[in-house]
Structures are given as C-alpha cells and as structure tokens.
XYZ file of C-alpha atoms in Angstrom:
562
model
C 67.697 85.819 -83.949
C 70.415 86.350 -86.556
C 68.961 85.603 -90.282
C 70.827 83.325 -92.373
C 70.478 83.839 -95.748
C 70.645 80.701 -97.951
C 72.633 80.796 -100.940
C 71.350 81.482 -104.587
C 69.962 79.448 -107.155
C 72.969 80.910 -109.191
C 75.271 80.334 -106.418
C 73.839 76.507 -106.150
C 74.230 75.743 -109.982
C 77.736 77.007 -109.942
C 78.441 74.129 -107.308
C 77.405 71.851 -109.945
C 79.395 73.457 -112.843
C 83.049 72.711 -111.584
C 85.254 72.782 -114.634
C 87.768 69.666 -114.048
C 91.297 70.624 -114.182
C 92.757 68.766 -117.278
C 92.916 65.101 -117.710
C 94.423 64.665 -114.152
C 90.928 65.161 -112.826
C 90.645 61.206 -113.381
C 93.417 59.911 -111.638
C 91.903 61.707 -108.736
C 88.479 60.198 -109.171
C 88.727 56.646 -109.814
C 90.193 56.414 -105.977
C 86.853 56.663 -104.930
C 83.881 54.910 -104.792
C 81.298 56.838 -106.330
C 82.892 56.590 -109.835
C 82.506 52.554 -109.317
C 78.709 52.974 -108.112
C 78.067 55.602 -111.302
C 79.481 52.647 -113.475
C 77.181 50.227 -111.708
C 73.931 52.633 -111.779
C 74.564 53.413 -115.392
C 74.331 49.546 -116.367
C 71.348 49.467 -114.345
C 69.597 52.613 -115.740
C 70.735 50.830 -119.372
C 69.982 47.344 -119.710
C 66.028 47.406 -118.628
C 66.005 50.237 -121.478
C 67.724 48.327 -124.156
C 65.489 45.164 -123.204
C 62.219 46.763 -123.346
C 62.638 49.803 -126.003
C 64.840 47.829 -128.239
C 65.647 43.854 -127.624
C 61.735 43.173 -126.754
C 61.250 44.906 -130.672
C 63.203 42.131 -131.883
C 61.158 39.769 -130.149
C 58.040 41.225 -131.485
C 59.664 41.757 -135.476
C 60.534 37.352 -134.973
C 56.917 37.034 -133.946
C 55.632 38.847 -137.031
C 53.347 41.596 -135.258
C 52.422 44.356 -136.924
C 55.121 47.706 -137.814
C 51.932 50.037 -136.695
C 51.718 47.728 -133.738
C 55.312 47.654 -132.645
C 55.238 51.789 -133.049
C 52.264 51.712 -130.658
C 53.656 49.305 -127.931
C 56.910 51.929 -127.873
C 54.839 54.185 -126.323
C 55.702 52.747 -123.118
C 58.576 54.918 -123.816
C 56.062 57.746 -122.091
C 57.215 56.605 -119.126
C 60.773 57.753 -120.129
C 58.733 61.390 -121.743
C 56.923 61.998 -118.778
C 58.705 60.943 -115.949
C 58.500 64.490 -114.378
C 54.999 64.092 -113.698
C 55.916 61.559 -110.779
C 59.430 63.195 -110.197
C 58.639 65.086 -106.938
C 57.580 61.544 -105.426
C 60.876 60.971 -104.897
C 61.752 64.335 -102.408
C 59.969 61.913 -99.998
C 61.879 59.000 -98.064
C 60.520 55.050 -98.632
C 59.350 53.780 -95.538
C 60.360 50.962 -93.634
C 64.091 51.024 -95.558
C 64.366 54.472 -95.820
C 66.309 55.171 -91.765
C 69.175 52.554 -92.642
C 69.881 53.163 -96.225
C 68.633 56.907 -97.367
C 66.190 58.482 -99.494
C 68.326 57.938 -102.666
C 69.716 54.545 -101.950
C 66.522 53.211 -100.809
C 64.450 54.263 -103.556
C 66.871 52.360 -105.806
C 66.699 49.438 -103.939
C 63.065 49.445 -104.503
C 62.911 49.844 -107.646
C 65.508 47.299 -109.155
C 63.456 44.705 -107.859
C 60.780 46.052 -109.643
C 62.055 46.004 -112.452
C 64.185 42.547 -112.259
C 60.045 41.291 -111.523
C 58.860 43.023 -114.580
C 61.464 41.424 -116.989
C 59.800 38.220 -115.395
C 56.690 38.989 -116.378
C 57.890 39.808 -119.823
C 59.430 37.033 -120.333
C 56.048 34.299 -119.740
C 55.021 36.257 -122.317
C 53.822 34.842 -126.096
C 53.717 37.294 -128.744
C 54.028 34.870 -131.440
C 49.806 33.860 -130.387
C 49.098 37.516 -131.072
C 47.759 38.255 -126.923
C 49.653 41.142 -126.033
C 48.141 42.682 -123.240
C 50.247 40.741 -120.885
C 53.412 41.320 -122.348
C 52.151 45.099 -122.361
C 51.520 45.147 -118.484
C 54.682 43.692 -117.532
C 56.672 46.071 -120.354
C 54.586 49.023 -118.731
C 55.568 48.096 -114.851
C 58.983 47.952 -116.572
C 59.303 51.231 -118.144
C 57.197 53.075 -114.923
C 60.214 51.496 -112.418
C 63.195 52.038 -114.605
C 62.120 55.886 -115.521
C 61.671 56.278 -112.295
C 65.143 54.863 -111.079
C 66.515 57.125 -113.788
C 65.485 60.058 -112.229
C 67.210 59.165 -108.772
C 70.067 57.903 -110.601
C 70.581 61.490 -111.563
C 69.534 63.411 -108.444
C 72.564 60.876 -106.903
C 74.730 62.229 -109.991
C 73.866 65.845 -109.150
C 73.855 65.922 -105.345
C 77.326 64.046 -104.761
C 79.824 65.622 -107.391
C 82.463 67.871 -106.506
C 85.997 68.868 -107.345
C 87.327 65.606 -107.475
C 84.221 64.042 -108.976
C 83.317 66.868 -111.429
C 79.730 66.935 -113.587
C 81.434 66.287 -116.394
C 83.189 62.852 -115.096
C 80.227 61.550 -113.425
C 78.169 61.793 -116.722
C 80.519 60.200 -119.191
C 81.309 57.026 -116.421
C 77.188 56.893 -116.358
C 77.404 57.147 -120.132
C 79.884 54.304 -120.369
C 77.891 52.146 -117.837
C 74.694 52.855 -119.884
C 75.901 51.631 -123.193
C 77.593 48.830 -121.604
C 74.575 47.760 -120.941
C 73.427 48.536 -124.402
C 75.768 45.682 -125.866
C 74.486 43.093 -122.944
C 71.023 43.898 -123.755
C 71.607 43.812 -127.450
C 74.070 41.908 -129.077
C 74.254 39.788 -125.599
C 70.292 39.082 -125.717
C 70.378 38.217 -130.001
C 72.677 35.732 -129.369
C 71.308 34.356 -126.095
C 68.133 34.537 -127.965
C 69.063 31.451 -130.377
C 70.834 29.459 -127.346
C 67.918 29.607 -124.814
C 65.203 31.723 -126.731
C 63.587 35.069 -126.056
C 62.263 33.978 -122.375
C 65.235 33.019 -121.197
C 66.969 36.425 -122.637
C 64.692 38.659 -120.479
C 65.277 36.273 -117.036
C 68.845 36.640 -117.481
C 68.268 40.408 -117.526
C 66.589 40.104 -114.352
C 69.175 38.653 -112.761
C 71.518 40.667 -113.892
C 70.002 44.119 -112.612
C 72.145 42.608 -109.332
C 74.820 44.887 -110.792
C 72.628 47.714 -110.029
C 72.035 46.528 -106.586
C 75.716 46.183 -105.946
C 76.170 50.105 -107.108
C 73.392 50.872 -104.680
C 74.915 49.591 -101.865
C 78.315 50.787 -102.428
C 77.410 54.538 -103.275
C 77.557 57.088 -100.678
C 73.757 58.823 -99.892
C 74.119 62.220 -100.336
C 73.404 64.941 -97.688
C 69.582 65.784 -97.649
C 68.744 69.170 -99.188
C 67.784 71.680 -96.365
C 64.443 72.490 -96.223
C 64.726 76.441 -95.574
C 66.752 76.812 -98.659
C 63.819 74.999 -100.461
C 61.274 77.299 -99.029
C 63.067 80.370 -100.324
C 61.211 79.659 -103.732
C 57.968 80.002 -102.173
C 56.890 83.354 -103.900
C 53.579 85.098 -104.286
C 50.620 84.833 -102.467
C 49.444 81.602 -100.727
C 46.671 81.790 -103.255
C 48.641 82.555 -106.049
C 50.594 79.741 -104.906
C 47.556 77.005 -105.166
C 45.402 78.201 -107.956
C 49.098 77.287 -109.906
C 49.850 74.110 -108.411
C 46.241 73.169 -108.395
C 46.120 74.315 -112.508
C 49.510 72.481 -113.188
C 48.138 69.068 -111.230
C 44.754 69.159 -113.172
C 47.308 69.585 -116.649
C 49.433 66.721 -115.607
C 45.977 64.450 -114.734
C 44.315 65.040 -118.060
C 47.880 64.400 -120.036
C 48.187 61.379 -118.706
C 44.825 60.322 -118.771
C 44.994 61.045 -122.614
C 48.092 59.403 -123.429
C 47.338 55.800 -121.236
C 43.775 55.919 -122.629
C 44.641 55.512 -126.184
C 47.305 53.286 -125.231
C 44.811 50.997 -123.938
C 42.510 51.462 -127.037
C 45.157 50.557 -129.285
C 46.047 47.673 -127.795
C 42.519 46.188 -127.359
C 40.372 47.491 -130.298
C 40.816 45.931 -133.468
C 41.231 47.719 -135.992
C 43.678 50.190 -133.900
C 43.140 54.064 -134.145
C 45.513 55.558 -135.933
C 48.300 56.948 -133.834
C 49.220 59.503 -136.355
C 46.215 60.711 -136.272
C 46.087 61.198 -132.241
C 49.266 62.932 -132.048
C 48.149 65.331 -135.038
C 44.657 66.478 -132.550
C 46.364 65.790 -129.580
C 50.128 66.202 -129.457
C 50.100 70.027 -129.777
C 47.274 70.049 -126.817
C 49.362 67.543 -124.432
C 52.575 68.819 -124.558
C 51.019 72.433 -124.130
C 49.417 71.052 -121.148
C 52.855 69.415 -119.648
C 55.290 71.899 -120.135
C 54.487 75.192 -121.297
C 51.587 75.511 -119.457
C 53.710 74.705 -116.536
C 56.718 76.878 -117.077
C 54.279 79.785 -118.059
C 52.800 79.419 -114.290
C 56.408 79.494 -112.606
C 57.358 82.546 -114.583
C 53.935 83.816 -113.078
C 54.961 82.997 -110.072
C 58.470 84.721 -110.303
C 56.730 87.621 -111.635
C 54.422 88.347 -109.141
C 56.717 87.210 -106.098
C 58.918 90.027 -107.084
C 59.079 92.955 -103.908
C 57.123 90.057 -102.003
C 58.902 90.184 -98.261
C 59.916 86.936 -97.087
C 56.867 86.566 -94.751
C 54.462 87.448 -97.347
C 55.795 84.865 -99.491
C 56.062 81.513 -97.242
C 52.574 82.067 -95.619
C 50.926 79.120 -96.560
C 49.161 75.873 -95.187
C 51.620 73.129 -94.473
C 50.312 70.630 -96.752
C 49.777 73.167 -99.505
C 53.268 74.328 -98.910
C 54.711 70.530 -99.044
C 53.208 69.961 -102.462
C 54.233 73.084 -104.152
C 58.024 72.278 -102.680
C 58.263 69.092 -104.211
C 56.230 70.309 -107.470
C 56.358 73.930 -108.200
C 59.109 75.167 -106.372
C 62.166 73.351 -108.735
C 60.440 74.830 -112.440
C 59.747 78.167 -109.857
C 63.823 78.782 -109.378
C 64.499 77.647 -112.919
C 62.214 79.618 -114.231
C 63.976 82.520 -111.814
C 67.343 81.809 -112.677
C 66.894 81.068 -116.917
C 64.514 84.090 -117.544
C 63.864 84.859 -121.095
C 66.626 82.221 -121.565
C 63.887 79.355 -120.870
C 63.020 79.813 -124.070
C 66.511 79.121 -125.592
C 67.113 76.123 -123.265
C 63.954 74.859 -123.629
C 64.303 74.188 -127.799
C 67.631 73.180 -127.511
C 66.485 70.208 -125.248
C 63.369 69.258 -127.247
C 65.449 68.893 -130.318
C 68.998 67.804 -129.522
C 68.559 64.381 -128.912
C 65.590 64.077 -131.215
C 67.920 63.209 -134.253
C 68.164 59.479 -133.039
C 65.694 59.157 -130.399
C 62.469 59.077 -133.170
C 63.582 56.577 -134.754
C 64.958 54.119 -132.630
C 62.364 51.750 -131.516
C 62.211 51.353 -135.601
C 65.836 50.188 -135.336
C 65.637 46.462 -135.313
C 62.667 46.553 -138.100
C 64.902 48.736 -140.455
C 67.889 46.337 -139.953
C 65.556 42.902 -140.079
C 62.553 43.409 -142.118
C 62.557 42.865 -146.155
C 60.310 45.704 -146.648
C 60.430 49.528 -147.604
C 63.662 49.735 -147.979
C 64.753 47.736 -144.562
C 67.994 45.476 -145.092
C 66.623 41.914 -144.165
C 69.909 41.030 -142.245
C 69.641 37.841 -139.792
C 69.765 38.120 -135.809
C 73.153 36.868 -135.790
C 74.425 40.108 -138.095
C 72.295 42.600 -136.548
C 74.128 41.066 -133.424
C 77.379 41.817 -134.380
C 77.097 44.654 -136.366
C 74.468 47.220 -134.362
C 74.982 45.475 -130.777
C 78.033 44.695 -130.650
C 80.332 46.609 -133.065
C 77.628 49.387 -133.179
C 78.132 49.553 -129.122
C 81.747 49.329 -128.949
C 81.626 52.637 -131.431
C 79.536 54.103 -129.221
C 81.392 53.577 -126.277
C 84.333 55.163 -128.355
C 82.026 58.335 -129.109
C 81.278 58.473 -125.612
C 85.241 58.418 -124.726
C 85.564 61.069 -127.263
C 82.496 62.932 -125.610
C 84.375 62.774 -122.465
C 87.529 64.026 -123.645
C 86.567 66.729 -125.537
C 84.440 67.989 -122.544
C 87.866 67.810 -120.228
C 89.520 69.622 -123.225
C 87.873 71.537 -125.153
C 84.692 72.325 -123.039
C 80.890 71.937 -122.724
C 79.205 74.420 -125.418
C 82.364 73.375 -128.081
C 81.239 69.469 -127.250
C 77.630 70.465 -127.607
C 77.834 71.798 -130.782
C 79.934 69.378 -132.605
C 77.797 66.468 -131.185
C 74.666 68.456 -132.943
C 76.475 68.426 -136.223
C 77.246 64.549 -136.216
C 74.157 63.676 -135.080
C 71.966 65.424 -138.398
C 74.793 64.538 -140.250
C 74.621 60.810 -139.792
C 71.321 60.228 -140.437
C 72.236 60.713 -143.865
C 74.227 57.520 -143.768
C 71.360 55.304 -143.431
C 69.027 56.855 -145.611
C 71.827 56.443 -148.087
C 71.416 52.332 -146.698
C 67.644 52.621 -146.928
C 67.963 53.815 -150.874
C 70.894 50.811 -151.693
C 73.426 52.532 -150.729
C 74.316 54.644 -153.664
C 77.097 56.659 -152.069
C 78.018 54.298 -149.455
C 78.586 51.497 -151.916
C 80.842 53.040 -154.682
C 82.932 54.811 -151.455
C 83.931 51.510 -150.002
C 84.903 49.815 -153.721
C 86.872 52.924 -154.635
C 88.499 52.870 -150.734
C 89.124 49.111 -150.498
C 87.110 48.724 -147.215
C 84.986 45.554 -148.842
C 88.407 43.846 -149.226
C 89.341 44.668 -145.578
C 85.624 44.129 -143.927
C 86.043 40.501 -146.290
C 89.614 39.631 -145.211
C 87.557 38.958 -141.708
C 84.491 37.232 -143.615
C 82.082 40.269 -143.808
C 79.728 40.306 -146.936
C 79.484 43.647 -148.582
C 75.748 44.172 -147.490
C 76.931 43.524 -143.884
C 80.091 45.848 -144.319
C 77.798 48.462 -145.528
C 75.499 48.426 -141.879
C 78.598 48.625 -139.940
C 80.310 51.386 -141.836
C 76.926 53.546 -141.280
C 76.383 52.278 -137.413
C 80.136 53.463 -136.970
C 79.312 56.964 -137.621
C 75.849 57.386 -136.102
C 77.281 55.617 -133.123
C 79.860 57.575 -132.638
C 78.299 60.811 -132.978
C 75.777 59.193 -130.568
C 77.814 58.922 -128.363
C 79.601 62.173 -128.446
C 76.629 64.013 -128.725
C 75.146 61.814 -125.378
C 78.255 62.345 -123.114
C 78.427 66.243 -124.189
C 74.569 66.421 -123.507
C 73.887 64.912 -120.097
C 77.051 66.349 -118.716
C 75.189 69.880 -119.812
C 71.956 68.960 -118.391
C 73.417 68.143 -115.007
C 74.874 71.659 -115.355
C 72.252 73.069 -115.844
C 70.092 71.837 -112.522
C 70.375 73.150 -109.439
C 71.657 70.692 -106.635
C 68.576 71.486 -104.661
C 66.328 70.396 -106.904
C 67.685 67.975 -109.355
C 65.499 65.268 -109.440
C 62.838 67.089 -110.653
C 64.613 69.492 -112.592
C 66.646 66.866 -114.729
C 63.601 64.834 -114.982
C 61.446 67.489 -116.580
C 65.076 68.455 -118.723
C 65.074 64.344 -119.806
C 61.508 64.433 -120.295
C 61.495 67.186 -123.043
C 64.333 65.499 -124.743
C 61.760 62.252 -124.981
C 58.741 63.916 -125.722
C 58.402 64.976 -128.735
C 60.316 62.083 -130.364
C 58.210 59.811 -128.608
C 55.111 60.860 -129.604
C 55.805 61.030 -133.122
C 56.846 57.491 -133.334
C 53.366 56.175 -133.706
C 52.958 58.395 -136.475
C 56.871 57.709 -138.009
C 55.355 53.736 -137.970
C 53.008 54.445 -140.355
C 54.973 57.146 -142.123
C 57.433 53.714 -142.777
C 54.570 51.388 -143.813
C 53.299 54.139 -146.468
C 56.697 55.894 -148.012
C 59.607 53.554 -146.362
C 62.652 54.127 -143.962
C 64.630 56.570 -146.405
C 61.604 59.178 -145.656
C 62.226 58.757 -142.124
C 65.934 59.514 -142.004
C 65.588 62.902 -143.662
C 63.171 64.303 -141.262
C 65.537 62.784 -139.203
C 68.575 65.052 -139.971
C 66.485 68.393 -140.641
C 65.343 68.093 -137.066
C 69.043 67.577 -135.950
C 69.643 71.102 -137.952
C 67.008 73.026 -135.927
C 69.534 71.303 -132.593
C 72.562 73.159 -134.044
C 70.509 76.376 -134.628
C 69.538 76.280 -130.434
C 73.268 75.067 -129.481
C 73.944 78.386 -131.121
C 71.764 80.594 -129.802
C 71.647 79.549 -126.459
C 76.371 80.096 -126.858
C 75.523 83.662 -126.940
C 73.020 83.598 -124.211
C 75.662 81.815 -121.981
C 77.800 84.239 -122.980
C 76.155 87.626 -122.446
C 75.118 86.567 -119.215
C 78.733 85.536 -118.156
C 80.253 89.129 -119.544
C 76.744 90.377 -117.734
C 77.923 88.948 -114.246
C 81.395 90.029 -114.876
C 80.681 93.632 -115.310
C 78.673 93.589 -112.223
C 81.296 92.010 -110.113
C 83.233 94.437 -107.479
C-alpha cells in the first residue's frame, strides 16, 4: 500500500492565509453566497450578545439593582471566556438533523432556537421585584447557546474561505453583520423599550434571530475534515497521551466548577461575596488551570512525540483516541507549529482586546447613572448617541479595518488598531472627570455650534465626540483582529482552536469585571479608564514582538527553501 502523507500544519494554515489581491477581491466575492450567509451569521452571533451583555444592563440600571450586582450577573459573559472547554463538542454531528443539513449547519440550527427560547425566558422576567434567579437562568441558557454558535460560526468562517472568499473578507462582512446587530440590539431595543417596554424588547429579539436561520440555510456546509490528517497529531505514547487529556479534563472540571459555584453564591446569598476578592485567590489559579496548564501539556506532548514512528504514536484505544482528537490534538499542532512563539501569541491575545472588553458591561451605568463620575444621560440619548451614532462609527472603523487589511496588510492593521484602542480610553476618562480637555476643544473648534445646529446639548455632544473615537478604533482594531485570529488557526481544527484564541481574549477581562464593579463604586469610572489604556499599551508591546517573530520565521522558511 502506497503511504499518503497528509499535508502540514504549516501547509494547512497557509490555506487559510490567502492574501486578497487588491480591492477587486470584492467584486469577486459578493457573487456568491457565502458572503450573504457571513452577513446573516454575524447578526446572529451579535444581537443575542448585545441583548444579554449590554441591553439586559440597561434593563437592570432602570430597575435600580445594585452596580456590584450588575458586575456579578456579567459573568455570564464566562460563557463567551470559556467556550473552549465545550469546543470539541462540536467535531461531532447532531443527530436526527445532522444527514440532511451537516455538522456545521445543523448545529446552528439548533442552537438559534435556543437562544430565540432563552430571550423568552428573559423577557417574563421582573427585575424591578429584586428575584433574579430567573432572569439569571434564562440569561445563562442564553450566553451557553450563543457562545457556542459563535464557535461554529467561525469553524464555518475558517473551513469555507478561499481565493475568492479570502480570511480577511469573511471577517470584516462577519464584523459588519455583528455590529449591525449591535445598533438593533441597542439603540433599536432603548427605543423599543419606551414603546412596548423591556419584555417586549427581548421577544422581538427572538424573533428576529430568524435572520440567523435564513444565513444557515443558505450557507454552503463545508467539506468534513479527514480523519487521518487529524490523527497525524497523535504523538507520544498512548499513556502519555491519557495521563494529559485525563490532567487537562480534571483542570477544565474544577475551573468550571469554581467559576459557576460562586456565581450561584452571589446570586443567592445576601450579603454577596465579594467578587474582587475571588478573582484576587482565584483568578491566577483558574486561568493557570485553563490555559497554561493546558498548552504546557501539548508542548509535552510535542516534545516527547519527537523521533516517535508513526505506529508508535497512533497506538491507542479508540475511545481514548476520539477524545484526545477532538480535545488535545488542535492545542497539540498549535503548540507544534507556534513553538516558543506560543508565548508571543498567547499575550498578544489576552491583552489586545482587553482595552474595551473590561469595561463594557459598565457601559450603560457610566452613560446613565448620576454617580462617580457617570453622565446621567436619558435612554433616549444613550440611544442615539452610543447605539446608534456610536454603531454607525463603528461600522465605519470596521470599513476602515477592512480596507486597511486589503491595503496595507494584517500586522500594519494590528498595530494601529492597538494604538487607538489605549488611546481612546483616554477620551472618556477625560468625560468621567467633566471633560476638561474635551470641553474647551469643542468651544475653541466650533463643534458645540455644529452638534447644536441639529439640537444636540453640549453634554450630549461631548458623549458622541468620545464614542466616535473609541468606536472607531473599535472597530478597526476588531476587523484587523479576528481576520488575524482566523489566520492564525489551522483549517483542521478551527473550532477549537479559535475558540480557545476567543476565549483568552475574554478571559481575563471578564474576570476582572466583578472586581472593576466595585473598583467604580469605591474610586469612580475615571479610575477605570486608565487601567483601561495601560493595559491597551502592554497590546502594542505584543503586536510588536510577535512582527519580528512573524518575521524571522518567514526569512527562516525562505532561506530553507530550494
């Protein structure tokens, strides 16, 4: 029997890192249909976010619940954090569905309907009585679907680009579908919120996730990973092999275990624990237990498989071998591939998105509340200044993002999205103090008279000067990011590989927002933005770094090329 040998992870990524030619690229793609169904999936992977991370905040600042409280209920954002831990679930195909409509498309199918139930349950909920446990379940089924659907959403992305529907293109339409859903789910639900009130915002929602049903249908199901190139990253020793997997499982159990435990706590003991004061004991422990503990095992495993023959290495029971395929084998090849460059890639993701990610379940407070520096603007502005004009700039930063990616390239983008997103912070702490520098800029440059020839008040002009800027740079820095990301996984195993790539980007800044709540209640929002913007410094610093690494290593595989 002639051996085949299957191609290499290298060889794999590069399929995935097609470098559209010019701006002609999209003429070319928006013939087909896949750029419609990325459109649809983004608004689909969007609006349950923006209804339950931010719009159902809203809800909660209206009924008067506690800051601390609110910080605690985002920690359904978890879901988001650790969606890697149920990741390889998705390798398998649904039953029943699964024959006429694929592994991808029927998992989607699935779980829109979850979550268009979930924004039901949401919505026959009463914060205002002070139960919340309900409105915590339902928000928690919520979060559980639409992480997971985000993590097919971009195995789809991965698996069915090409030449003519580059990386790039596919992640700034998804983008652009994502914060189109931002301005339903925001300044759509604020001012459906007056009209109908908040239960009838979060039943529209479910109805609309139909969108998201319509992109399922009409997206192509990509062709099924082959198995044999799978196996090829089963190295070591069977043993080897499950004393990893079995370590990395029991890791994964007692994170989660921690992290829904004291989520329970909090919401049912009165006075709550202090959240800062979990994440100070814990966080260190749980995200060593999640992802370097992991990674460390896969480099193990690369290590020792080294001078392994290929029947020494994929020796193993069936069932054992299934599980480490769909768990191990994806951080295995990464680990393979990246090298000492894990390192590199793996700060740059924990802290590139962090900038705005910490602090945006505080969002709505900051812009609503009276207190600690917060601007006490009505519904109606917040509306039309953060979901609505705020959207629309993102959308233009996303554009932008997209452009500069087609133009200028991928590490360029990266970088100057880093910069605008520390730098922007520093617009609304400048808010949060009473706008010392914003105020006296738009006097001396005449912007009050033009935001007032339209009926803007100054306080209002102020807001939507400083959302322009962070949304833009948002979305720059978004487009430039997730179009890297998708780079960076391997077709074979993107779902879990994005997923754990997402999942860093979350983590941190999710677990710190418990403590950031009380951090508010104690020094006010200014403090917030600055650690804000020095974390987006430490971004540039990796964007920098891991430039050179990309570099070496592309001069490295030049000079070994015949």
């Amino acid at each position: 029997m002639t051996k085949t040998t299957p191609p290499t992870g290298t060889t794999v990524v590069a399929a995935t890192d097609l470098k559209p030619k010019g701006l002609a690229v999209l003429k070319a793609a928006f013939r087909e249909r896949r750029t419609l169904a990325m459109l649809l999936l983004g608004f689909s992977a969007g609006l349950p976010f923006a209804m339950l991370i931010g719009t159902l905040n809203a809800w909660l600042t209206e009924a008067e619940v506690p800051i601390a409280t609110i910080g605690i209920l985002s920690w359904i954002g978890l879901f988001g954090a650790f969606r890697f831990l149920w990741s390889p679930a998705v390798s398998w195909t649904p039953p029943l569905i699964g024959k006429r409509f694929g592994r991808r498309r029927s998992w989607l199918l699935v779980l829109q309907v979850i979550i268009g139930v979930s924004l039901g349950l949401v919505a026959l909920s009463r914060p205002e009585s002070g139960v919340l446990g309900p409105l915590a379940l339902g928000a928690a089924l919520g979060a559980l679907a639409f992480a997971t659907q985000d993590i097919v959403i971009d195995a789809w992305r991965i698996e069915v680009a090409d030449e003519t529907t580059p990386i790039d293109l596919l992640s700034t339409i998804y983008q652009l579908g994502y914060r189109t859903a931002a301005l339903a789910g925001g300044a759509g639900s604020l001012l459906l919120a007056t009209a109908i009130g908040w239960p009838g915002v979060f039943v529209t929602a479910g109805v609309l996730m139909g969108l998201g049903l319509i992109g399922t249908l009409i997206a192509p199901e990509p062709t099924p990973t082959s198995q044999a190139h799978v196996a090829r990253e089963r190295r070591g020793s069977p043993r080897l092999r499950l004393a990893v997997l079995a370590a990395t499982l029991l890791a994964w159990g007692w994170a989660a275990y921690m992290l829904i435990n004291f989520m329970i706590v909090a919401l049912t003991t009165s006075p709550a624990p202090s959240a800062g004061e979990f994440t100070a004991a814990w966080g260190p422990w749980i995200v060593g237990a999640t992802v370097i503990l992991p990674a460390a095992l896969a480099g193990l495993i690369v290590w020792k498989g080294r001078g392994a023959t290929e029947a020494e290495s994929v020796r193993a029971p069936r069932f054992a071998d299934t599980l480490y395929d769909a768990i191990l084998a994806p951080l295995v090849e990464l680990m393979g591939r990246l090298g000492w460059g894990a390192i590199v890639v793996l700060g740059l993701i924990l802290t590139y998105r962090i900038t705005d990610g910490v602090w945006g379940p505080f969002a709505f407070p900051f812009y609503m509340g009276d207190t600690g520096g917060a601007l006490g603007h009505t519904k109606a502005e917040v509306a039309l200044a953060s979901k609505t004009f705020g959207v629309v700039m993102t959308i233009v930063g996303i554009g932008l993002g997209g452009w500069a990616l087609l133009v200028i390239g991928r590490m360029w983008s990266l970088l100057i999205g880093a910069i605008l997103s520390a730098a922007t912070n520093l617009l609304m702490m400048d808010l949060a103090m009473g706008a010392p520098v914003i105020g006296p800029f738009m006097s001396g440059t005449g912007l009050y008279a033009l935001f007032g020839a339209f009926g803007i008040p100054e306080a209002l002009a102020r807001l939507m000067l400083a959302i322009t800027g962070e949304n833009i740079a948002g979305g720059f820095a978004g487009a430039a990011f997730v179009a890297y990301l998708s780079a960076l996984s391997n077709k074979m195993f993107g779902a879990v590989q994005f997923a754990v790539f997402i999942s860093l980007a979350l983590l941190i800044g999710t677990l710190g927002r418990g403590a950031l709540g009380e951090l508010i209640e104690a020094q006010g929002y200014a403090a917030m933005f600055v650690i804000a913007a020095w974390l987006g410094v430490a971004a540039i610093v990796f964007v920098v770094i891991e430039w050179i690494r990309l570099t070496v290593e592309a001069r490295r595989v030049a000079a070994a090329a015949p």
